[in-house]
Amino acid sequence: MTTFATSPILLTGMSGAGLSSAARVLEDKGFYVAHNLPPELMVQLLDLCADENSPVDKVAVVADVRSRMFGGSILSAKDELERRDMPVTVLFMDARDDVLIRRFDSVRRTHPLQEDDTLQVGIQREREAISALKARADVIIDSSNLSVHDLRRAMEASFGSMGLDKQHVVIESFGFKHGAPRDADLMLDVRFLPNPYWIPELREYRGTDGPVADYVLESPAAENFIGNFEKMFDSMLSGYRHEGKNFITVAIGCTGGHHRSVAISEEVARRLRQREDLEINVMHRDFDRS
């Protein structure tokens, strides 16, 4: 048996949530991507890829609603692979109902489970059908507020340098005025910190720029906040590891996602990178939004 360079990825989720775009990102990252395999063939494919003569060492399987027309289930395939000591990482793509409806309307497509009912009914049927799979997902990406480029950055933050022996932490800054991310495991609010936006000479800078970062991080409240978060997060890591949660998203929000959340995210990431058991990536969701 060969050793995969990275854990095989099972890419699934809601129709219209960005599975095709996510698959293209994985292909660009060198993954062999197989689309819409029946569940029982997923196991056979990964067996082939694990063979010592296989030319593939990074593989992803896309399983959308069409895969569920065949016998078996995606979860049973996942369980079978785990019994064979071949665990997969489940990436679940999601989006709000109103966003999915808008996307289907824009391309004039019917939902695969719509039948003779409304699009909303089809979406609800799919949510119910895959709720158990979502509950066991390792990574959930909500594409509701993401452009194609934002999605690529989110994917790269989670899988860009993915290894097999570390917990992977994405630190994501965001602005509450653009909506809180729905795919975060932990959400922190730093709107209590002094806001550089009200300093005219700092307004046009971002939290990655020295003047803004210094202004935010020199606040005693910021140091206390980061120190307390480090302690809390450290106490949670062993529990996450015990539960098999190898992917953790920490969302840090301020008003616009330009200054405080960005500076705090960068500093939290800098400190966590000192740990050898963590792989840290940073994503600034609303960095360029007005």
mmCIF file of C-alpha atoms in Angstrom:
data_model
loop_
_atom_site.group_PDB
_atom_site.id
_atom_site.type_symbol
_atom_site.label_atom_id
_atom_site.label_comp_id
_atom_site.label_asym_id
_atom_site.label_seq_id
_atom_site.Cartn_x
_atom_site.Cartn_y
_atom_site.Cartn_z
ATOM 1 C CA MET A 1 0.000 0.000 0.000
ATOM 2 C CA THR A 2 1.165 3.507 -0.787
ATOM 3 C CA THR A 3 1.031 6.417 1.637
ATOM 4 C CA PHE A 4 -1.153 9.296 0.555
ATOM 5 C CA ALA A 5 0.568 12.669 0.564
ATOM 6 C CA THR A 6 -2.544 14.019 2.229
ATOM 7 C CA SER A 7 -5.775 12.535 3.525
ATOM 8 C CA PRO A 8 -8.244 11.726 0.717
ATOM 9 C CA ILE A 9 -11.002 14.322 0.513
ATOM 10 C CA LEU A 10 -14.706 13.632 0.155
ATOM 11 C CA LEU A 11 -16.265 16.782 -1.292
ATOM 12 C CA THR A 12 -20.011 16.981 -0.816
ATOM 13 C CA GLY A 13 -22.760 19.362 0.229
ATOM 14 C CA MET A 14 -25.744 21.269 -1.091
ATOM 15 C CA SER A 15 -26.429 21.518 -4.800
ATOM 16 C CA GLY A 16 -25.542 25.043 -5.893
ATOM 17 C CA ALA A 17 -23.216 25.656 -2.937
ATOM 18 C CA GLY A 18 -20.026 25.580 -5.001
ATOM 19 C CA LEU A 19 -18.982 21.935 -5.337
ATOM 20 C CA SER A 20 -17.747 22.421 -8.903
ATOM 21 C CA SER A 21 -15.717 25.491 -7.972
ATOM 22 C CA ALA A 22 -14.245 23.706 -4.953
ATOM 23 C CA ALA A 23 -13.356 20.705 -7.125
ATOM 24 C CA ARG A 24 -11.472 22.981 -9.535
ATOM 25 C CA VAL A 25 -9.439 24.393 -6.647
ATOM 26 C CA LEU A 26 -8.466 20.865 -5.573
ATOM 27 C CA GLU A 27 -7.505 19.996 -9.149
ATOM 28 C CA ASP A 28 -5.293 23.083 -9.252
ATOM 29 C CA LYS A 29 -3.695 21.817 -6.033
ATOM 30 C CA GLY A 30 -2.705 18.583 -7.747
ATOM 31 C CA PHE A 31 -5.565 16.379 -6.561
ATOM 32 C CA TYR A 32 -6.981 13.664 -8.792
ATOM 33 C CA VAL A 33 -10.688 14.508 -8.607
ATOM 34 C CA ALA A 34 -13.387 11.936 -9.391
ATOM 35 C CA HIS A 35 -16.922 13.229 -9.885
ATOM 36 C CA ASN A 36 -20.242 11.699 -8.813
ATOM 37 C CA LEU A 37 -19.141 8.167 -8.028
ATOM 38 C CA PRO A 38 -21.689 5.816 -6.449
ATOM 39 C CA PRO A 39 -20.745 5.232 -2.798
ATOM 40 C CA GLU A 40 -19.552 1.650 -3.326
ATOM 41 C CA LEU A 41 -17.195 2.786 -6.093
ATOM 42 C CA MET A 42 -15.628 5.387 -3.791
ATOM 43 C CA VAL A 43 -14.106 2.593 -1.736
ATOM 44 C CA GLN A 44 -12.848 0.812 -4.848
ATOM 45 C CA LEU A 45 -11.298 4.004 -6.225
ATOM 46 C CA LEU A 46 -9.400 4.763 -3.031
ATOM 47 C CA ASP A 47 -8.213 1.156 -2.888
ATOM 48 C CA LEU A 48 -6.786 1.618 -6.386
ATOM 49 C CA CYS A 49 -5.181 4.928 -5.455
ATOM 50 C CA ALA A 50 -3.634 3.372 -2.347
ATOM 51 C CA ASP A 51 -1.916 0.649 -4.381
ATOM 52 C CA GLU A 52 1.868 0.868 -4.306
ATOM 53 C CA ASN A 53 1.927 1.249 -8.113
ATOM 54 C CA SER A 54 -0.660 4.020 -8.188
ATOM 55 C CA PRO A 55 0.441 7.291 -9.822
ATOM 56 C CA VAL A 56 -1.967 9.183 -7.541
ATOM 57 C CA ASP A 57 -1.032 10.349 -4.043
ATOM 58 C CA LYS A 58 -3.675 13.081 -3.614
ATOM 59 C CA VAL A 59 -7.274 12.192 -4.400
ATOM 60 C CA ALA A 60 -10.687 13.790 -3.913
ATOM 61 C CA VAL A 61 -14.134 12.364 -4.610
ATOM 62 C CA VAL A 62 -17.077 14.640 -5.378
ATOM 63 C CA ALA A 63 -20.376 13.174 -4.191
ATOM 64 C CA ASP A 64 -23.419 15.320 -4.900
ATOM 65 C CA VAL A 65 -27.093 14.443 -4.881
ATOM 66 C CA ARG A 66 -26.702 12.316 -8.028
ATOM 67 C CA SER A 67 -24.417 9.897 -6.157
ATOM 68 C CA ARG A 68 -27.266 9.103 -3.807
ATOM 69 C CA MET A 69 -29.362 7.576 -6.588
ATOM 70 C CA PHE A 70 -27.270 4.396 -6.268
ATOM 71 C CA GLY A 71 -27.269 1.835 -3.490
ATOM 72 C CA GLY A 72 -25.329 2.372 -0.304
ATOM 73 C CA SER A 73 -24.644 5.701 1.363
ATOM 74 C CA ILE A 74 -21.785 8.147 1.546
ATOM 75 C CA LEU A 75 -21.578 7.681 5.314
ATOM 76 C CA SER A 76 -21.373 3.904 4.983
ATOM 77 C CA ALA A 77 -18.550 4.344 2.449
ATOM 78 C CA LYS A 78 -16.776 6.682 4.889
ATOM 79 C CA ASP A 79 -17.166 4.138 7.699
ATOM 80 C CA GLU A 80 -15.846 1.326 5.489
ATOM 81 C CA LEU A 81 -12.777 3.371 4.585
ATOM 82 C CA GLU A 82 -12.118 4.086 8.259
ATOM 83 C CA ARG A 83 -12.328 0.346 9.001
ATOM 84 C CA ARG A 84 -9.653 -0.126 6.349
ATOM 85 C CA ASP A 85 -7.446 2.444 8.093
ATOM 86 C CA MET A 86 -8.000 4.849 5.209
ATOM 87 C CA PRO A 87 -9.820 7.816 6.798
ATOM 88 C CA VAL A 88 -11.143 10.554 4.530
ATOM 89 C CA THR A 89 -11.577 14.253 5.199
ATOM 90 C CA VAL A 90 -15.153 15.352 4.528
ATOM 91 C CA LEU A 91 -15.482 18.858 3.063
ATOM 92 C CA PHE A 92 -19.108 20.025 3.105
ATOM 93 C CA MET A 93 -20.165 22.989 0.957
ATOM 94 C CA ASP A 94 -23.206 24.917 2.156
ATOM 95 C CA ALA A 95 -25.075 28.162 1.486
ATOM 96 C CA ARG A 96 -28.203 29.894 2.695
ATOM 97 C CA ASP A 97 -31.500 28.937 1.042
ATOM 98 C CA ASP A 98 -32.012 32.411 -0.458
ATOM 99 C CA VAL A 99 -28.545 32.259 -2.026
ATOM 100 C CA LEU A 100 -29.171 28.778 -3.457
ATOM 101 C CA ILE A 101 -32.498 29.929 -4.906
ATOM 102 C CA ARG A 102 -30.848 32.939 -6.525
ATOM 103 C CA ARG A 103 -28.101 30.783 -8.022
ATOM 104 C CA PHE A 104 -30.530 28.244 -9.463
ATOM 105 C CA ASP A 105 -32.693 31.026 -10.879
ATOM 106 C CA SER A 106 -29.703 32.738 -12.495
ATOM 107 C CA VAL A 107 -28.763 29.612 -14.467
ATOM 108 C CA ARG A 108 -32.395 28.544 -15.063
ATOM 109 C CA ARG A 109 -31.850 25.096 -13.584
ATOM 110 C CA THR A 110 -34.209 22.925 -11.571
ATOM 111 C CA HIS A 111 -33.044 21.407 -8.323
ATOM 112 C CA PRO A 112 -32.305 17.652 -8.555
ATOM 113 C CA LEU A 113 -34.887 16.933 -5.839
ATOM 114 C CA GLN A 114 -37.456 19.530 -6.862
ATOM 115 C CA GLU A 115 -39.704 17.176 -8.860
ATOM 116 C CA ASP A 116 -43.078 18.908 -9.399
ATOM 117 C CA ASP A 117 -42.721 21.143 -6.348
ATOM 118 C CA THR A 118 -41.063 24.491 -5.727
ATOM 119 C CA LEU A 119 -37.325 25.069 -5.655
ATOM 120 C CA GLN A 120 -37.551 25.750 -1.915
ATOM 121 C CA VAL A 121 -39.106 22.307 -1.356
ATOM 122 C CA GLY A 122 -36.297 20.657 -3.329
ATOM 123 C CA ILE A 123 -33.670 22.452 -1.264
ATOM 124 C CA GLN A 124 -35.383 21.413 1.971
ATOM 125 C CA ARG A 125 -35.503 17.777 0.834
ATOM 126 C CA GLU A 126 -31.781 17.839 0.160
ATOM 127 C CA ARG A 127 -31.004 19.458 3.522
ATOM 128 C CA GLU A 128 -32.896 16.722 5.315
ATOM 129 C CA ALA A 129 -31.278 13.982 3.229
ATOM 130 C CA ILE A 130 -27.717 15.083 3.980
ATOM 131 C CA SER A 131 -28.073 16.453 7.518
ATOM 132 C CA ALA A 132 -26.315 13.422 9.046
ATOM 133 C CA LEU A 133 -23.441 13.797 6.590
ATOM 134 C CA LYS A 134 -23.058 17.480 7.434
ATOM 135 C CA ALA A 135 -22.981 16.616 11.136
ATOM 136 C CA ARG A 136 -19.929 14.414 10.510
ATOM 137 C CA ALA A 137 -18.107 16.810 8.183
ATOM 138 C CA ASP A 138 -14.547 17.788 9.056
ATOM 139 C CA VAL A 139 -14.691 21.132 7.248
ATOM 140 C CA ILE A 140 -17.795 23.174 6.415
ATOM 141 C CA ILE A 141 -17.471 26.114 4.039
ATOM 142 C CA ASP A 142 -20.455 28.410 3.716
ATOM 143 C CA SER A 143 -20.196 30.052 0.301
ATOM 144 C CA SER A 144 -23.155 32.414 0.790
ATOM 145 C CA ASN A 145 -20.979 35.530 0.975
ATOM 146 C CA LEU A 146 -17.986 34.242 -0.978
ATOM 147 C CA SER A 147 -16.957 35.148 -4.493
ATOM 148 C CA VAL A 148 -15.126 32.544 -6.569
ATOM 149 C CA HIS A 149 -11.849 34.133 -5.454
ATOM 150 C CA ASP A 150 -12.963 34.155 -1.812
ATOM 151 C CA LEU A 151 -13.832 30.473 -2.089
ATOM 152 C CA ARG A 152 -10.378 29.693 -3.458
ATOM 153 C CA ARG A 153 -8.795 31.525 -0.525
ATOM 154 C CA ALA A 154 -11.010 29.632 1.936
ATOM 155 C CA MET A 155 -10.071 26.319 0.312
ATOM 156 C CA GLU A 156 -6.381 27.160 0.333
ATOM 157 C CA ALA A 157 -6.594 28.186 3.983
ATOM 158 C CA SER A 158 -7.986 24.768 4.882
ATOM 159 C CA PHE A 159 -6.120 22.503 2.468
ATOM 160 C CA GLY A 160 -3.181 24.467 1.073
ATOM 161 C CA SER A 161 -0.536 22.720 3.176
ATOM 162 C CA MET A 162 -2.603 19.950 4.703
ATOM 163 C CA GLY A 163 -0.666 17.203 6.415
ATOM 164 C CA LEU A 164 -1.754 14.097 8.264
ATOM 165 C CA ASP A 165 -0.339 14.681 11.742
ATOM 166 C CA LYS A 166 -1.523 18.132 12.825
ATOM 167 C CA GLN A 167 -4.699 19.905 13.748
ATOM 168 C CA HIS A 168 -5.507 22.502 11.120
ATOM 169 C CA VAL A 169 -6.705 25.875 12.330
ATOM 170 C CA VAL A 170 -8.077 28.624 10.088
ATOM 171 C CA ILE A 171 -8.178 32.072 11.663
ATOM 172 C CA GLU A 172 -10.781 34.070 9.710
ATOM 173 C CA SER A 173 -11.336 37.784 10.191
ATOM 174 C CA PHE A 174 -14.687 39.220 9.132
ATOM 175 C CA GLY A 175 -16.973 42.230 9.457
ATOM 176 C CA PHE A 176 -20.282 41.837 11.278
ATOM 177 C CA LYS A 177 -21.891 44.331 8.880
ATOM 178 C CA HIS A 178 -21.371 41.769 6.094
ATOM 179 C CA GLY A 179 -22.881 38.945 8.150
ATOM 180 C CA ALA A 180 -21.249 36.525 10.545
ATOM 181 C CA PRO A 181 -19.791 33.348 8.994
ATOM 182 C CA ARG A 182 -21.977 30.291 9.569
ATOM 183 C CA ASP A 183 -19.146 27.775 9.279
ATOM 184 C CA ALA A 184 -17.077 28.861 12.285
ATOM 185 C CA ASP A 185 -16.384 26.542 15.206
ATOM 186 C CA LEU A 186 -15.528 29.470 17.471
ATOM 187 C CA MET A 187 -16.588 33.086 16.980
ATOM 188 C CA LEU A 188 -14.940 36.013 18.747
ATOM 189 C CA ASP A 189 -16.155 39.616 18.791
ATOM 190 C CA VAL A 190 -13.458 42.317 19.069
ATOM 191 C CA ARG A 191 -15.740 45.327 18.588
ATOM 192 C CA PHE A 192 -15.019 46.284 22.200
ATOM 193 C CA LEU A 193 -11.485 47.365 21.207
ATOM 194 C CA PRO A 194 -10.684 50.980 20.198
ATOM 195 C CA ASN A 195 -11.534 51.391 16.526
ATOM 196 C CA PRO A 196 -8.790 52.749 14.217
ATOM 197 C CA TYR A 197 -11.510 53.770 11.760
ATOM 198 C CA TRP A 198 -12.127 56.872 13.867
ATOM 199 C CA ILE A 199 -8.486 57.941 13.583
ATOM 200 C CA PRO A 200 -8.360 59.847 10.261
ATOM 201 C CA GLU A 201 -4.734 58.992 9.520
ATOM 202 C CA LEU A 202 -5.404 55.255 10.106
ATOM 203 C CA ARG A 203 -8.766 54.881 8.362
ATOM 204 C CA GLU A 204 -7.452 53.905 4.937
ATOM 205 C CA TYR A 205 -4.972 51.366 6.304
ATOM 206 C CA ARG A 206 -5.761 47.739 7.164
ATOM 207 C CA GLY A 207 -4.972 45.559 10.148
ATOM 208 C CA THR A 208 -1.999 44.049 8.324
ATOM 209 C CA ASP A 209 -0.370 47.489 8.138
ATOM 210 C CA GLY A 210 2.010 48.449 10.921
ATOM 211 C CA PRO A 211 0.298 51.644 12.126
ATOM 212 C CA VAL A 212 -3.090 49.930 12.530
ATOM 213 C CA ALA A 213 -1.641 46.736 14.003
ATOM 214 C CA ASP A 214 0.349 48.760 16.545
ATOM 215 C CA TYR A 215 -2.692 50.846 17.480
ATOM 216 C CA VAL A 216 -4.869 47.762 18.047
ATOM 217 C CA LEU A 217 -2.313 45.537 19.763
ATOM 218 C CA GLU A 218 -0.956 48.214 22.089
ATOM 219 C CA SER A 219 -4.322 48.343 23.828
ATOM 220 C CA PRO A 220 -4.168 46.533 27.216
ATOM 221 C CA ALA A 221 -7.597 45.098 26.422
ATOM 222 C CA ALA A 222 -6.200 43.475 23.283
ATOM 223 C CA GLU A 223 -3.364 41.792 25.161
ATOM 224 C CA ASN A 224 -5.740 40.497 27.838
ATOM 225 C CA PHE A 225 -8.144 39.239 25.194
ATOM 226 C CA ILE A 226 -5.495 37.354 23.213
ATOM 227 C CA GLY A 227 -3.956 35.891 26.354
ATOM 228 C CA ASN A 228 -7.315 34.655 27.608
ATOM 229 C CA PHE A 229 -8.147 33.195 24.203
ATOM 230 C CA GLU A 230 -4.851 31.302 24.088
ATOM 231 C CA LYS A 231 -5.589 29.705 27.446
ATOM 232 C CA MET A 232 -9.150 28.803 26.478
ATOM 233 C CA PHE A 233 -8.111 27.422 23.098
ATOM 234 C CA ASP A 234 -5.320 25.361 24.607
ATOM 235 C CA SER A 235 -7.787 23.787 27.040
ATOM 236 C CA MET A 236 -10.064 22.851 24.125
ATOM 237 C CA LEU A 237 -7.516 21.308 21.775
ATOM 238 C CA SER A 238 -7.193 17.959 23.503
ATOM 239 C CA GLY A 239 -10.986 17.605 23.485
ATOM 240 C CA TYR A 240 -11.137 18.452 19.786
ATOM 241 C CA ARG A 241 -8.404 15.901 19.109
ATOM 242 C CA HIS A 242 -10.181 13.232 21.161
ATOM 243 C CA GLU A 243 -13.362 13.845 19.141
ATOM 244 C CA GLY A 244 -11.420 13.503 15.895
ATOM 245 C CA LYS A 245 -11.887 17.149 14.926
ATOM 246 C CA ASN A 246 -8.754 17.949 12.956
ATOM 247 C CA PHE A 247 -10.066 21.114 11.297
ATOM 248 C CA ILE A 248 -11.017 24.131 13.381
ATOM 249 C CA THR A 249 -12.198 27.526 12.151
ATOM 250 C CA VAL A 250 -11.893 30.487 14.503
ATOM 251 C CA ALA A 251 -13.790 33.549 13.246
ATOM 252 C CA ILE A 252 -12.801 36.942 14.656
ATOM 253 C CA GLY A 253 -15.122 39.832 13.866
ATOM 254 C CA CYS A 254 -15.182 43.594 14.092
ATOM 255 C CA THR A 255 -17.538 46.069 12.424
ATOM 256 C CA GLY A 256 -16.189 46.146 8.883
ATOM 257 C CA GLY A 257 -13.531 43.424 8.865
ATOM 258 C CA HIS A 258 -10.734 45.865 7.986
ATOM 259 C CA HIS A 259 -8.868 46.835 11.141
ATOM 260 C CA ARG A 260 -9.358 45.258 14.571
ATOM 261 C CA SER A 261 -10.355 41.744 13.508
ATOM 262 C CA VAL A 262 -7.524 41.622 10.955
ATOM 263 C CA ALA A 263 -4.856 42.772 13.422
ATOM 264 C CA ILE A 264 -6.064 40.409 16.159
ATOM 265 C CA SER A 265 -6.292 37.489 13.711
ATOM 266 C CA GLU A 266 -2.734 38.026 12.549
ATOM 267 C CA GLU A 267 -1.428 38.194 16.113
ATOM 268 C CA VAL A 268 -3.393 35.131 17.254
ATOM 269 C CA ALA A 269 -2.041 33.225 14.243
ATOM 270 C CA ARG A 270 1.523 34.370 14.985
ATOM 271 C CA ARG A 271 1.323 33.033 18.525
ATOM 272 C CA LEU A 272 -0.369 29.757 17.607
ATOM 273 C CA ARG A 273 2.257 29.073 14.918
ATOM 274 C CA GLN A 274 4.747 28.592 17.734
ATOM 275 C CA ARG A 275 3.053 25.279 18.473
ATOM 276 C CA GLU A 276 4.376 22.305 16.506
ATOM 277 C CA ASP A 277 1.093 20.379 16.719
ATOM 278 C CA LEU A 278 -0.908 22.978 14.786
ATOM 279 C CA GLU A 279 -1.049 24.059 11.149
ATOM 280 C CA ILE A 280 -2.231 27.682 11.085
ATOM 281 C CA ASN A 281 -3.688 29.570 8.135
ATOM 282 C CA VAL A 282 -5.237 33.029 8.045
ATOM 283 C CA MET A 283 -8.087 34.273 5.871
ATOM 284 C CA HIS A 284 -9.395 37.868 5.830
ATOM 285 C CA ARG A 285 -12.902 37.503 4.402
ATOM 286 C CA ASP A 286 -13.923 41.157 4.172
ATOM 287 C CA PHE A 287 -10.504 42.759 3.802
ATOM 288 C CA ASP A 288 -11.314 44.404 0.426
ATOM 289 C CA ARG A 289 -14.996 45.107 0.948
ATOM 290 C CA SER A 290 -16.213 48.638 1.500
#
